[in-house]
Short mmCIF file of C-alpha atoms in Angstrom, two decimals:
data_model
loop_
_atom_site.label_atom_id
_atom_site.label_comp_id
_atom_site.label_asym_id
_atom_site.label_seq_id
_atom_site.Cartn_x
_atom_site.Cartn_y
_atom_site.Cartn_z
CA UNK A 1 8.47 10.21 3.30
CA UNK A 2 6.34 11.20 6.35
CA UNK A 3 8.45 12.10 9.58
CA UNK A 4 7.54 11.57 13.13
CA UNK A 5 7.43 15.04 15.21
CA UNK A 6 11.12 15.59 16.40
CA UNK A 7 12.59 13.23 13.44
CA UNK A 8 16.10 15.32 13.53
CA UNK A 9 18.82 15.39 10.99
CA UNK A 10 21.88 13.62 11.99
CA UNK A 11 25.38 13.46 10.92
CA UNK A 12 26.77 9.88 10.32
CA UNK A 13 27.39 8.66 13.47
CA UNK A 14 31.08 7.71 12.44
CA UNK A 15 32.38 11.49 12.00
CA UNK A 16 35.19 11.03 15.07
CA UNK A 17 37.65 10.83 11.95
CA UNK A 18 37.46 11.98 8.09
CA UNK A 19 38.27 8.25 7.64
CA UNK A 20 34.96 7.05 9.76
CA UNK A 21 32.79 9.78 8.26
CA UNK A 22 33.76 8.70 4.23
CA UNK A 23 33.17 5.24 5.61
CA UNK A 24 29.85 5.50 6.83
CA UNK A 25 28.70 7.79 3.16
CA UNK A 26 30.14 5.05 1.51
CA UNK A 27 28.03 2.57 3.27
CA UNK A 28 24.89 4.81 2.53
CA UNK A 29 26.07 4.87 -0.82
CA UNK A 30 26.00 1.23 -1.26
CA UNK A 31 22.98 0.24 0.23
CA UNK A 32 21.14 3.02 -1.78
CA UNK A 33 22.46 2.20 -5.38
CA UNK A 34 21.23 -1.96 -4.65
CA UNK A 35 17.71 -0.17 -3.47
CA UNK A 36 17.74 1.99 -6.96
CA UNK A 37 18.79 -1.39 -8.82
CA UNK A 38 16.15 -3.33 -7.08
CA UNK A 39 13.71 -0.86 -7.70
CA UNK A 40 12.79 -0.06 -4.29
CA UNK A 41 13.66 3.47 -3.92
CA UNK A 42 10.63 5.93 -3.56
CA UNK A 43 9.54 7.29 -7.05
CA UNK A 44 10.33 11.19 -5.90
CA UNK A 45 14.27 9.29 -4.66
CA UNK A 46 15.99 9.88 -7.56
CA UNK A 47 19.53 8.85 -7.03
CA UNK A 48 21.01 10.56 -10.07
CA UNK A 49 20.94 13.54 -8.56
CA UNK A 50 23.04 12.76 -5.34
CA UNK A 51 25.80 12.53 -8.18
CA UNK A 52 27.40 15.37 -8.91
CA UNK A 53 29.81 13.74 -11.58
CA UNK A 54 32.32 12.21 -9.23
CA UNK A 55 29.48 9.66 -7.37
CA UNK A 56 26.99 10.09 -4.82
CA UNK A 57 29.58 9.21 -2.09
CA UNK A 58 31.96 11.88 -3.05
CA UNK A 59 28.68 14.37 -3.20
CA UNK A 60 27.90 13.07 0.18
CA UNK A 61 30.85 14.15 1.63
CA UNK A 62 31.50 17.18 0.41
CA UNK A 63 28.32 18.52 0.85
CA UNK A 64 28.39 17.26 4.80
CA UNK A 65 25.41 15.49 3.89
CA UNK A 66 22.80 14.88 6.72
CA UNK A 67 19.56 12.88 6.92
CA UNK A 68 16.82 11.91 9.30
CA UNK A 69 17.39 8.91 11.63
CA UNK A 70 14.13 7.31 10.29
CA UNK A 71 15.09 7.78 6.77
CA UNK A 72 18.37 5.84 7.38
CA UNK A 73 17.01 3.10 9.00
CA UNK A 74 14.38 2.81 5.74
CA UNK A 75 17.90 1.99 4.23
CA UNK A 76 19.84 0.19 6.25
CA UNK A 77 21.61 -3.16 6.22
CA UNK A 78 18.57 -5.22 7.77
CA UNK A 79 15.84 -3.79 5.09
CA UNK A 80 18.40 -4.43 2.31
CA UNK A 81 19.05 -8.13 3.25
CA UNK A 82 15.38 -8.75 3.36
CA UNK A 83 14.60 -7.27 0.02
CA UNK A 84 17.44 -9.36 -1.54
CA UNK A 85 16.38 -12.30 -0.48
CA UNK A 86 12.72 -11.64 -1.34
CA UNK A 87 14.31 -10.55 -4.81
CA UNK A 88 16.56 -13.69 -4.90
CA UNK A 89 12.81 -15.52 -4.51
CA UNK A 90 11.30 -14.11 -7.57
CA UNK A 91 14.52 -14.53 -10.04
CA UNK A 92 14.14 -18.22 -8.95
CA UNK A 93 11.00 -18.86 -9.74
CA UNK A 94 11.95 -16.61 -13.03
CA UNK A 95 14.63 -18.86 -13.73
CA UNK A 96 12.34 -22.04 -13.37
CA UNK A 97 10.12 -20.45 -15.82
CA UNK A 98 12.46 -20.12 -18.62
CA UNK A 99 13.36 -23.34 -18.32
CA UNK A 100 9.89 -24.60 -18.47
CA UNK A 101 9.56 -22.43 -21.64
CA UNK A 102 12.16 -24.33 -23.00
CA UNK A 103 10.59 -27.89 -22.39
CA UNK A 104 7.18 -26.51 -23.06
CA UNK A 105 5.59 -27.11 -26.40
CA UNK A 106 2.26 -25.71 -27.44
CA UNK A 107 -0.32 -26.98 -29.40
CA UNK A 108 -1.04 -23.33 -31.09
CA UNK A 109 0.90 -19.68 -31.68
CA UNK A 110 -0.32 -17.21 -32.51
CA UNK A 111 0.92 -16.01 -36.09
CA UNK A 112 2.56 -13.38 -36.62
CA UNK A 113 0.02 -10.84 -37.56
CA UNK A 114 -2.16 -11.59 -34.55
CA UNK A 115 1.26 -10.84 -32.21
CA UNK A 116 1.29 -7.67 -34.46
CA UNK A 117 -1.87 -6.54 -33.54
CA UNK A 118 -2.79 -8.37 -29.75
CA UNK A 119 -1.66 -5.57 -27.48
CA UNK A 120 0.50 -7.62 -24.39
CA UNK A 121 -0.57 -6.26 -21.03
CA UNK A 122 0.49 -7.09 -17.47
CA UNK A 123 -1.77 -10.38 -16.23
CA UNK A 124 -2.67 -8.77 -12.81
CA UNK A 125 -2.64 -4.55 -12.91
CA UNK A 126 -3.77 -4.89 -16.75
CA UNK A 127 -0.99 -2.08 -18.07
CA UNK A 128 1.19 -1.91 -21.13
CA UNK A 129 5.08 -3.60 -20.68
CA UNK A 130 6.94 -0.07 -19.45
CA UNK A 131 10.59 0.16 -19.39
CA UNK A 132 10.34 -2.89 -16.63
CA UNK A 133 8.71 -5.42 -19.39
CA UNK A 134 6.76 -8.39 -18.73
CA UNK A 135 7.61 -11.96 -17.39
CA UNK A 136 5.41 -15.21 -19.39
CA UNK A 137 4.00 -17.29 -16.54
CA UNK A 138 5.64 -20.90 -17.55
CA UNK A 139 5.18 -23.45 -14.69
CA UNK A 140 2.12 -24.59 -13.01
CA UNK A 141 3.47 -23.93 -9.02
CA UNK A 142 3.37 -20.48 -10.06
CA UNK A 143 -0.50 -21.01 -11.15
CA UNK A 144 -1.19 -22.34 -7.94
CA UNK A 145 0.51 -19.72 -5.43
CA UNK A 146 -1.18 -16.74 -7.55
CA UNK A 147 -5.06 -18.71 -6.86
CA UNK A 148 -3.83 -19.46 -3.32
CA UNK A 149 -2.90 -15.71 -2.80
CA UNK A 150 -6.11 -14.80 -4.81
CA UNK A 151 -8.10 -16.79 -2.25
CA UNK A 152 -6.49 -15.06 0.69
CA UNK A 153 -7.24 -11.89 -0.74
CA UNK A 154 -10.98 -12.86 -1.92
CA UNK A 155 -10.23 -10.80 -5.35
CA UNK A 156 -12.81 -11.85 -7.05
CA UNK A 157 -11.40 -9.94 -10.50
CA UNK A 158 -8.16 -12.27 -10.50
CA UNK A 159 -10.24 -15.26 -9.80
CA UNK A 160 -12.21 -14.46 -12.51
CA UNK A 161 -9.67 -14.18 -14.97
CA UNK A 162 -8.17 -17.39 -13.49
CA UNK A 163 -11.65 -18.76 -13.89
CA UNK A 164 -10.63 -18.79 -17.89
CA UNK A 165 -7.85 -21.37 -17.20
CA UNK A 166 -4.18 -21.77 -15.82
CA UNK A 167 -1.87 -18.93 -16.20
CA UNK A 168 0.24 -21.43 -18.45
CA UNK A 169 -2.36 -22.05 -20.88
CA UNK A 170 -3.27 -18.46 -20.60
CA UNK A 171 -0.05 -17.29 -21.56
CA UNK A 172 0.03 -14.72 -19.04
CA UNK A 173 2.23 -12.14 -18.44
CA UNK A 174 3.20 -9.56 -15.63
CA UNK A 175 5.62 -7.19 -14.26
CA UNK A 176 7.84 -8.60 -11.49
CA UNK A 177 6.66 -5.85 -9.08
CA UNK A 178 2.86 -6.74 -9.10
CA UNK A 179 3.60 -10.40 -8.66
CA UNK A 180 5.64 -9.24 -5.87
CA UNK A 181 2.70 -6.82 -4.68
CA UNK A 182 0.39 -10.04 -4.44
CA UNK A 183 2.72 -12.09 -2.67
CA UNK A 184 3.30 -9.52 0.18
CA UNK A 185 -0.58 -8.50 0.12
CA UNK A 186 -1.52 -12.25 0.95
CA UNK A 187 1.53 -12.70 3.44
CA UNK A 188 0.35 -9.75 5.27
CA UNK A 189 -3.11 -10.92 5.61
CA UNK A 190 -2.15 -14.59 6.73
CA UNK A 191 0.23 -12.71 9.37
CA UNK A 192 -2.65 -11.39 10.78
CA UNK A 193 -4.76 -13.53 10.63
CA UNK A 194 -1.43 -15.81 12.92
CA UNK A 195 -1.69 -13.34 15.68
CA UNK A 196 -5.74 -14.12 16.30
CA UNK A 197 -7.15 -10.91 14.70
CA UNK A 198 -10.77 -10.53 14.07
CA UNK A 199 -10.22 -9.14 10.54
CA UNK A 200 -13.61 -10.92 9.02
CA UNK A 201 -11.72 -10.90 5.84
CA UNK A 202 -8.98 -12.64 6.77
CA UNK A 203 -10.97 -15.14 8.69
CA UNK A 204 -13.02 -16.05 5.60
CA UNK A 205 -9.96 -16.57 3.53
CA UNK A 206 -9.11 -19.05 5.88
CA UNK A 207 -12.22 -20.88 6.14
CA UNK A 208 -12.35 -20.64 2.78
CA UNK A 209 -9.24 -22.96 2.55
CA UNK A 210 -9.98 -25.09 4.95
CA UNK A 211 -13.30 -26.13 2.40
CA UNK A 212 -10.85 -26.14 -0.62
CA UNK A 213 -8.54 -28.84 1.60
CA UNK A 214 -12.42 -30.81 2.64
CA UNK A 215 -12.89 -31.14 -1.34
CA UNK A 216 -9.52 -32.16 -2.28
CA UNK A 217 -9.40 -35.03 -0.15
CA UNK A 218 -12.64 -35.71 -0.92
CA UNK A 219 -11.73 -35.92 -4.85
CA UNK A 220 -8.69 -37.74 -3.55
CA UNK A 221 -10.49 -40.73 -2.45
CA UNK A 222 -10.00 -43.70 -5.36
CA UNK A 223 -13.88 -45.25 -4.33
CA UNK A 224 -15.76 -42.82 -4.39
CA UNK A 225 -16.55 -39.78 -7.31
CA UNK A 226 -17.89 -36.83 -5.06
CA UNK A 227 -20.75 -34.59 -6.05
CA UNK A 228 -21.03 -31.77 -3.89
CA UNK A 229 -23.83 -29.99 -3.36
CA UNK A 230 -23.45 -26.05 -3.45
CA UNK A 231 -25.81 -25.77 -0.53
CA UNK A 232 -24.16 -28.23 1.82
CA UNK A 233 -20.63 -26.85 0.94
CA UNK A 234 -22.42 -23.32 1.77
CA UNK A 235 -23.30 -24.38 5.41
CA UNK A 236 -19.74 -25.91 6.29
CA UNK A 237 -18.40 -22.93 4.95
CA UNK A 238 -20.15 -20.60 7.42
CA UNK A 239 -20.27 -23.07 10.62
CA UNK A 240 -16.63 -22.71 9.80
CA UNK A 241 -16.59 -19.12 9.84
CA UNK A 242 -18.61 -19.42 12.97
CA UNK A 243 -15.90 -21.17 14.76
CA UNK A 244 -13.39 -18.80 13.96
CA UNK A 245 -15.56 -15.75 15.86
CA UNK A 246 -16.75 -14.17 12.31
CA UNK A 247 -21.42 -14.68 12.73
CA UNK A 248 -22.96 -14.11 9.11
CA UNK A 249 -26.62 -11.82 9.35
CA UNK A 250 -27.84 -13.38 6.46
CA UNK A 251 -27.06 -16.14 4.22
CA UNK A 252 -23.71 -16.93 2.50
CA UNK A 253 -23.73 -15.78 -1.43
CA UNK A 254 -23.62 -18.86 -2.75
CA UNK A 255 -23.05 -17.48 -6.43
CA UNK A 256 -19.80 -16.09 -5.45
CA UNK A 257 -18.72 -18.80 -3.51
CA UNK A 258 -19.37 -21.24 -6.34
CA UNK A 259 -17.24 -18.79 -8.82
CA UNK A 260 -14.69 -19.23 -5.96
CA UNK A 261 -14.51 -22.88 -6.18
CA UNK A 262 -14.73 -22.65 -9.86
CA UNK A 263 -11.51 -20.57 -10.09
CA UNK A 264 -10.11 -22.68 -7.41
CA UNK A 265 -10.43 -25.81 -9.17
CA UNK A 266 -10.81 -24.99 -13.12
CA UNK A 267 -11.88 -29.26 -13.68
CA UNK A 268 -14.62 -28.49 -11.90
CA UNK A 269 -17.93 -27.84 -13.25
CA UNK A 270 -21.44 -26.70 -11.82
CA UNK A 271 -24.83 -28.82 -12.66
CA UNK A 272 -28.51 -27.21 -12.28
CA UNK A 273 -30.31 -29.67 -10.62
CA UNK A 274 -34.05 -27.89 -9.73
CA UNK A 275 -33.12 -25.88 -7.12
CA UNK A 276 -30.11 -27.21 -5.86
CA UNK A 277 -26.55 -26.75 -7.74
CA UNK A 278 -24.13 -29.37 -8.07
CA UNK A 279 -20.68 -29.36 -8.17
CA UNK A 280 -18.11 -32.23 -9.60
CA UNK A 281 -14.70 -33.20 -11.09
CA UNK A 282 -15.04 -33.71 -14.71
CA UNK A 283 -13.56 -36.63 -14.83
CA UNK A 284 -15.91 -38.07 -12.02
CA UNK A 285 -19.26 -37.02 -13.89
CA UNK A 286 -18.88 -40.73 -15.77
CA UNK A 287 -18.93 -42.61 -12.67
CA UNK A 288 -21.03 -40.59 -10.99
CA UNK A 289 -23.77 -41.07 -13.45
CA UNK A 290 -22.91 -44.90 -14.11
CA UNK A 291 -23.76 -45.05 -10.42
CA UNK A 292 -26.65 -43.26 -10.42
CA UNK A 293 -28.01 -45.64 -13.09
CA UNK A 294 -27.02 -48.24 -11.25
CA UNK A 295 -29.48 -46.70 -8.31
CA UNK A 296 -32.32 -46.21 -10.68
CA UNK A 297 -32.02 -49.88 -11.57
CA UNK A 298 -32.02 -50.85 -7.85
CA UNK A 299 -35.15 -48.52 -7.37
CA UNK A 300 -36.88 -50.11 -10.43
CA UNK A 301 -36.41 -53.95 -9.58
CA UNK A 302 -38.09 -53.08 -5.74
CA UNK A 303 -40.80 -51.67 -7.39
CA UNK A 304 -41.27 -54.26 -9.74
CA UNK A 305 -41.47 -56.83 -6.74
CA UNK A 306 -43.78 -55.00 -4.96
CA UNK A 307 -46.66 -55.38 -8.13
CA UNK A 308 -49.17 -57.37 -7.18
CA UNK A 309 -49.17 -60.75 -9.50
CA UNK A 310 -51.97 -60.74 -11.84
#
């Protein structure tokens, strides 16, 4: 851990009595075995050795241990009530997992020789199981927070892979701890983004959503079956960005932000039409080209009337 110049090393501050001073190791002791056992101690923190075979808050006392005031406060009450309930967060949406499993009944399995062979690795950091092991991604809110964080962050490697479907159908897995990682990395970007920064990243991810929000309740609407254009939804996407204080040189890479929308929203597909790419709901192509039809029939009968009779 890196200490500030002048960090000194302290005594508990209850040592008036024997009493206060076992009280406050036995504190320390607490909070640091539920750190160990959530798995937030420091890789180089091994707690195992602070026990000297009778528990690390007998070792703590008899060795008069000390400790820097920053390195305390890294442990203290506050920081451990946080990461509980941020831990409590994750078993939850654990818990609703399994019992999705449970009610969730797939077409195809694998048999067993492909298991045998189809090496399982983590969903987001791509690594084998580990002692921690892997959680199986079972509910669709789940699907949605990782592509909402994924837009937030503008990783265009999980979008991709989300690209390929939802995590359910997937089958993904992942280790608690890089879900985790993802959540935080996206919550600390929308924090900042709260307090007015001019991170450009940040500021894109949120421009990004409002066009996400424009589609949706564009889709939404029973009348009409939307066709966007890739060019149009381009231009609202940087006038957007404009607003928000972040002025593009050049012109917005349309490519990636169409791979963005594709990931986004995986019933959506992408039409070459000339130069111009269209995008639309699959299940709105039918009336979108029923109505089209209907348009070329309008077109045909006014040009019909306007042939001169013979």
């Amino acid at each position: 851990m890196k200490m500030e110049a002048g960090d000194a090393v302290v005594f508990p501050v209850n040592q008036n009595t024997r009493q206060d001073k076992g009280s406050s190791y036995s504190i320390l002791a607490g909070h640091l075995r539920r750190f160990n056992e959530l798995g937030l101690l420091l890789n180089s923190f091994l707690l195992s050795r602070l026990d000297e075979g009778s528990g690390v808050e007998a070792a703590l006392s008899a060795n008069n241990a000390r400790y820097h005031k920053t390195c305390r406060l890294r442990y203290n009450k506050t920081k451990l009530d946080k990461a509980e309930k941020r831990h409590l967060k994750i078993g939850a949406d654990e818990k609703e997992e399994v019992v999705a499993r449970k009610r969730t009944r797939y077409l195809s399995r694998p048999s067993s020789t492909e298991t045998k062979h189809h090496e399982v690795k983590c969903f987001f950091c791509g690594e084998a199981p580990g002692s921690a092991g892997l959680h199986e991604a079972a509910t669709f809110q789940l699907d949605s927070r990782v592509r909402s964080c994924a837009l937030i962050l503008d990783d265009m490697d999980l979008l991709t892979q989300l690209n390929a479907g939802d995590m359910v159908a997937q089958e993904a897995k992942y280790h608690r701890n890089c879900l985790l990682n993802l959540y935080n990395r996206a919550r600390k970007i929308k924090e900042m983004a709260g307090k007015g920064t001019d991170d450009e990243h940040a500021i894109a991810g949120l421009a990004f959503a409002e066009l996400v929000v424009f589609i949706e309740e564009a889709h939404m609407d029973d009348e009409t079956s939307p066709v966007f254009k890739l060019a149009d939804l381009a231009q609202l996407y940087t006038s957007r960005m404009e607003q928000l204080g972040v002025k593009h040189e050049g012109r917005v890479h349309t490519t990636r932000l169409k791979q963005r929308l594709l990931a986004h929203f995986p019933n959506m597909c992408a039409q070459h039409q000339g130069r111009d790419v269209l995008l639309a709901f699959n299940e709105d192509l039918g009336d979108a080209l029923a109505k089209a039809c209907e348009l070329d029939r309008d077109l045909d009968a006014v040009h019909l009337a306007r042939v001169p009779k013979l």
